[in-house]
Amino acid sequence: MKTKVKHQAIDFLFIAPALLMFIVMVVIPFIKGIRYSFTDWDGFSEVYKYIGLHNYKNILNDPSIRQPIFNSVYFTVVTVVLDNVLALGIALLLKKGSRSNKIFRTFMFMPFIISLVLTGYIWTYIYSDVFYEIFGIKSLLGNAKTVMFGVCLMSVWRDTGYAMLIYIAGLQSIPDTYYEAARIDGAGPLKQFWYITRPLIAPAVTINVTLFLGWGLKVFDYVMTATGGGPGKASETFALYVYNYTFPYNRAGYGQAAAMLMMLFIFVITGVTTKVLRQKEVEM
């Protein structure tokens, strides 16, 4: 018994630094954020008043929040669809473990190792100095009607390779005997995909959809670096709305309340989506 306790204590010592870091950097600020959301704190002053649910009421009644919510949802829908469709298509082409396929996979995955901030700067340059100067195509980021789609393309370029690897892992777990039996029965590529590939890669679909759903609803970096929410506020997202009130507008209490609502919204949406997709996996 003493030996078991000793081993458990040693194991705990290994995770203690990471656990301490998590508590200090995440748990404590989160708890303080909940408290500040019920105050009129400006982010700097040591004196503030508790105002109850006043911040939450103002947020729900704020007409200017509709655009950030719409932009976040638009970004999420477009990136979830494009990332998954493109990634699955590429994964189907590169699923065989040949040398050339491994090279192409590497090139497809490389954008994902670039930070979100750097991606925003790279694409700002591409839109302004490459597309316009060489091809005469005006920057998508300068037009209020196209700016969000321009931001979506940044995410698709960076994240498709990541989703591709998850799909490749799912495809390679499917035994070849299933496809051989299907071909013997006369099933073509489309039927093989629909009746074999589609149901058996359902777990990979669940992972990718849930990940990109959560990433999309809290998108901040692309917009902050590439547009700053402009032109006007055409590309302001919910996360940028939170940032603006917390820092530039010096209304940290209001910003924290908005952050809590955003977190709750993301938690509910991703939780429900995951549950539905998991149920579909069982049905398939």
XYZ file of C-alpha atoms in Angstrom:
284
model
C 0.000 0.000 0.000
C 2.820 2.398 0.917
C 4.593 1.605 -2.354
C 1.433 2.394 -4.327
C 0.985 5.716 -2.522
C 4.642 6.539 -3.119
C 4.311 5.852 -6.862
C 1.162 7.989 -7.035
C 2.954 10.816 -5.222
C 5.856 10.621 -7.677
C 3.442 10.620 -10.630
C 1.702 13.681 -9.190
C 5.009 15.530 -8.888
C 5.498 15.154 -12.640
C 2.159 16.787 -13.454
C 2.296 19.320 -10.614
C 4.153 22.069 -12.596
C 1.686 21.863 -15.495
C -1.257 21.738 -13.075
C 0.055 24.756 -11.174
C 0.533 26.668 -14.421
C -3.015 25.798 -15.500
C -4.456 26.985 -12.183
C -2.495 30.252 -12.232
C -2.985 31.078 -15.920
C -6.509 29.729 -16.536
C -8.546 28.825 -13.452
C -7.817 31.892 -11.303
C -8.301 34.459 -14.147
C -11.508 32.653 -15.142
C -12.932 32.890 -11.613
C -11.920 36.544 -11.378
C -13.480 37.174 -14.787
C -16.820 35.861 -13.566
C -16.660 38.250 -10.622
C -15.661 41.233 -12.748
C -18.540 40.597 -15.149
C -20.903 41.792 -12.407
C -19.017 45.069 -11.913
C -18.392 48.367 -13.712
C -14.595 47.848 -13.545
C -12.662 49.830 -16.151
C -9.683 47.457 -16.175
C -7.301 49.771 -14.311
C -8.922 51.299 -11.246
C -8.717 49.505 -7.897
C -12.197 50.781 -7.088
C -15.292 49.397 -8.799
C -18.945 48.783 -8.005
C -21.023 45.646 -8.237
C -23.906 46.276 -10.611
C -25.484 42.835 -10.767
C -26.750 41.695 -14.170
C -26.609 45.188 -15.659
C -23.755 44.314 -18.058
C -25.519 41.210 -19.291
C -28.753 43.114 -19.908
C -26.908 45.814 -21.861
C -25.162 43.223 -24.030
C -28.401 41.433 -24.899
C -30.037 44.775 -25.718
C -27.073 46.127 -27.698
C -28.014 46.284 -31.410
C -24.355 46.593 -32.419
C -23.646 43.043 -31.235
C -25.634 41.547 -34.108
C -22.893 42.170 -36.662
C -20.120 40.506 -34.584
C -22.344 37.491 -33.943
C -23.263 37.248 -37.625
C -19.606 37.528 -38.663
C -18.531 34.818 -36.221
C -21.290 32.471 -37.375
C -20.569 33.222 -41.044
C -16.861 32.535 -40.568
C -17.634 29.312 -38.708
C -20.076 27.947 -41.290
C -17.834 28.747 -44.262
C -14.647 27.378 -42.707
C -16.262 24.229 -41.294
C -17.728 23.378 -44.702
C -14.742 24.333 -46.887
C -12.076 22.927 -44.566
C -13.811 19.565 -44.244
C -14.829 19.185 -47.882
C -11.385 20.117 -49.206
C -9.560 18.122 -46.539
C -11.605 14.987 -47.213
C -11.110 15.307 -50.963
C -7.353 15.727 -50.580
C -7.209 12.873 -48.055
C -8.914 10.557 -50.531
C -6.292 11.465 -53.146
C -3.320 11.105 -50.786
C -4.395 8.231 -48.523
C -1.933 5.746 -50.059
C 1.440 5.777 -48.336
C 3.558 6.376 -51.426
C 6.616 8.611 -51.267
C 5.076 11.302 -53.464
C 1.892 11.331 -51.372
C 3.921 11.809 -48.194
C 5.671 14.780 -49.774
C 2.344 16.338 -50.816
C 0.932 15.747 -47.323
C 3.890 17.604 -45.848
C 3.329 20.594 -48.132
C -0.389 20.594 -47.299
C 0.273 20.500 -43.557
C 3.037 23.119 -43.490
C 0.719 26.190 -43.330
C -0.730 24.861 -40.065
C 2.581 25.333 -38.241
C 2.417 29.064 -39.002
C 0.881 31.137 -36.220
C -2.547 32.697 -36.683
C -1.071 36.188 -36.378
C 1.587 35.540 -39.016
C -1.062 34.028 -41.289
C -3.037 37.257 -41.056
C -0.003 39.349 -42.006
C 0.948 37.017 -44.865
C -2.501 37.157 -46.410
C -2.768 40.903 -45.967
C 0.369 41.158 -48.085
C -0.928 38.618 -50.629
C -4.227 40.444 -51.060
C -2.675 43.895 -51.418
C 0.682 43.292 -53.118
C 0.225 40.038 -55.030
C -3.379 39.697 -56.139
C -3.756 43.390 -56.951
C -0.296 44.242 -58.274
C 0.103 41.117 -60.426
C -3.425 40.001 -61.285
C -5.328 43.277 -60.845
C -7.695 41.700 -58.302
C -8.786 44.151 -55.622
C -8.202 43.087 -52.044
C -11.135 41.236 -50.532
C -10.284 42.841 -47.204
C -11.034 46.363 -48.448
C -14.671 45.696 -49.301
C -17.289 45.363 -46.562
C -19.163 42.787 -48.654
C -16.187 40.488 -49.225
C -13.991 41.043 -46.176
C -15.318 38.096 -44.147
C -14.897 35.704 -47.059
C -11.348 36.987 -47.428
C -10.728 36.180 -43.775
C -12.281 32.733 -44.277
C -9.787 31.964 -47.057
C -6.935 32.564 -44.613
C -8.303 29.903 -42.305
C -8.972 27.460 -45.135
C -5.392 27.856 -46.415
C -3.917 27.281 -42.960
C -6.183 24.610 -41.442
C -7.103 22.309 -44.324
C -3.871 20.346 -43.941
C -4.627 19.625 -40.293
C -8.090 18.268 -41.097
C -6.564 16.284 -43.979
C -4.278 14.352 -41.609
C -7.206 13.399 -39.381
C -9.149 12.149 -42.404
C -6.137 10.223 -43.697
C -5.824 8.507 -40.311
C -9.506 7.579 -40.504
C -9.225 6.319 -44.081
C -6.158 4.214 -43.356
C -7.971 2.484 -40.488
C -10.541 1.045 -42.915
C -9.539 -2.525 -43.952
C -8.932 -2.963 -47.693
C -10.982 -6.181 -47.578
C -14.152 -4.079 -47.348
C -13.387 -2.406 -50.659
C -12.334 -5.678 -52.277
C -15.638 -7.282 -51.303
C -17.528 -4.261 -52.608
C -15.722 -4.394 -55.960
C -16.518 -8.109 -56.271
C -20.189 -7.258 -55.704
C -19.981 -4.690 -58.500
C -19.953 -1.503 -56.392
C -18.363 1.513 -58.087
C -16.293 4.263 -56.428
C -19.348 6.322 -55.458
C -21.118 3.398 -53.800
C -17.914 2.384 -52.045
C -17.577 5.889 -50.667
C -21.205 6.142 -49.578
C -21.604 2.720 -47.987
C -18.082 2.054 -46.697
C -15.966 5.207 -46.426
C -18.643 7.639 -45.240
C -19.865 5.649 -42.206
C -16.398 4.451 -41.157
C -14.822 7.924 -41.141
C -17.680 9.349 -39.057
C -15.436 9.659 -35.953
C -12.953 11.735 -37.980
C -15.815 13.938 -39.183
C -16.933 14.451 -35.575
C -13.429 15.497 -34.522
C -12.917 17.926 -37.395
C -16.366 19.513 -37.275
C -16.216 19.999 -33.501
C -12.692 21.451 -33.596
C -13.373 23.896 -36.401
C -16.708 24.844 -34.864
C -15.023 25.869 -31.629
C -12.147 27.613 -33.411
C -14.497 29.462 -35.732
C -16.862 30.829 -33.106
C -13.972 32.391 -31.173
C -12.002 33.648 -34.180
C -9.913 36.666 -33.239
C -6.337 36.547 -34.539
C -7.062 36.654 -38.277
C -9.396 39.627 -37.951
C -7.230 41.499 -35.450
C -4.094 41.332 -37.588
C -5.597 41.597 -41.077
C -8.463 44.072 -40.719
C -8.777 45.232 -37.111
C -12.504 44.704 -37.554
C -12.728 46.961 -40.613
C -13.631 48.361 -42.994
C -15.789 50.123 -40.447
C -16.943 47.227 -38.319
C -17.719 44.914 -41.231
C -15.374 42.173 -40.018
C -15.722 42.588 -36.253
C -16.258 39.199 -34.616
C -17.663 38.310 -31.224
C -14.153 37.782 -29.807
C -13.007 41.155 -31.162
C -16.125 42.738 -29.651
C -15.034 41.333 -26.279
C -11.479 42.602 -26.777
C -12.585 46.109 -27.780
C -14.717 46.628 -24.689
C -12.159 45.053 -22.365
C -9.145 47.098 -23.518
C -9.564 50.048 -25.949
C -12.957 51.084 -24.538
C -11.823 50.550 -20.903
C -15.013 48.718 -19.950
C -13.507 45.514 -18.610
C -16.590 44.539 -16.611
C -18.752 44.748 -19.723
C -16.114 42.914 -21.757
C -15.914 40.107 -19.201
C -19.691 39.717 -19.301
C -19.540 39.459 -23.096
C -16.748 36.891 -22.772
C -18.877 34.785 -20.430
C -21.775 34.842 -22.853
C -19.442 33.911 -25.719
C -18.010 31.005 -23.728
C -21.496 29.763 -22.837
C -22.613 30.060 -26.459
C -19.597 28.108 -27.740
C -19.951 25.477 -25.012
C -23.612 24.846 -25.848
C -23.138 24.802 -29.638
C -20.101 22.511 -29.620
C -21.625 20.256 -26.951
C -24.881 19.772 -28.841
C -23.072 19.270 -32.153
C -20.734 16.671 -30.659
C -23.630 14.765 -29.111
C -25.573 14.727 -32.385
C -22.555 13.593 -34.410
C -21.713 10.867 -31.880
C -25.248 9.554 -32.168
C -24.900 9.533 -35.957
C -21.733 7.447 -35.608
C -23.689 4.777 -33.754
C -26.521 4.825 -36.291
C -24.047 4.417 -39.169
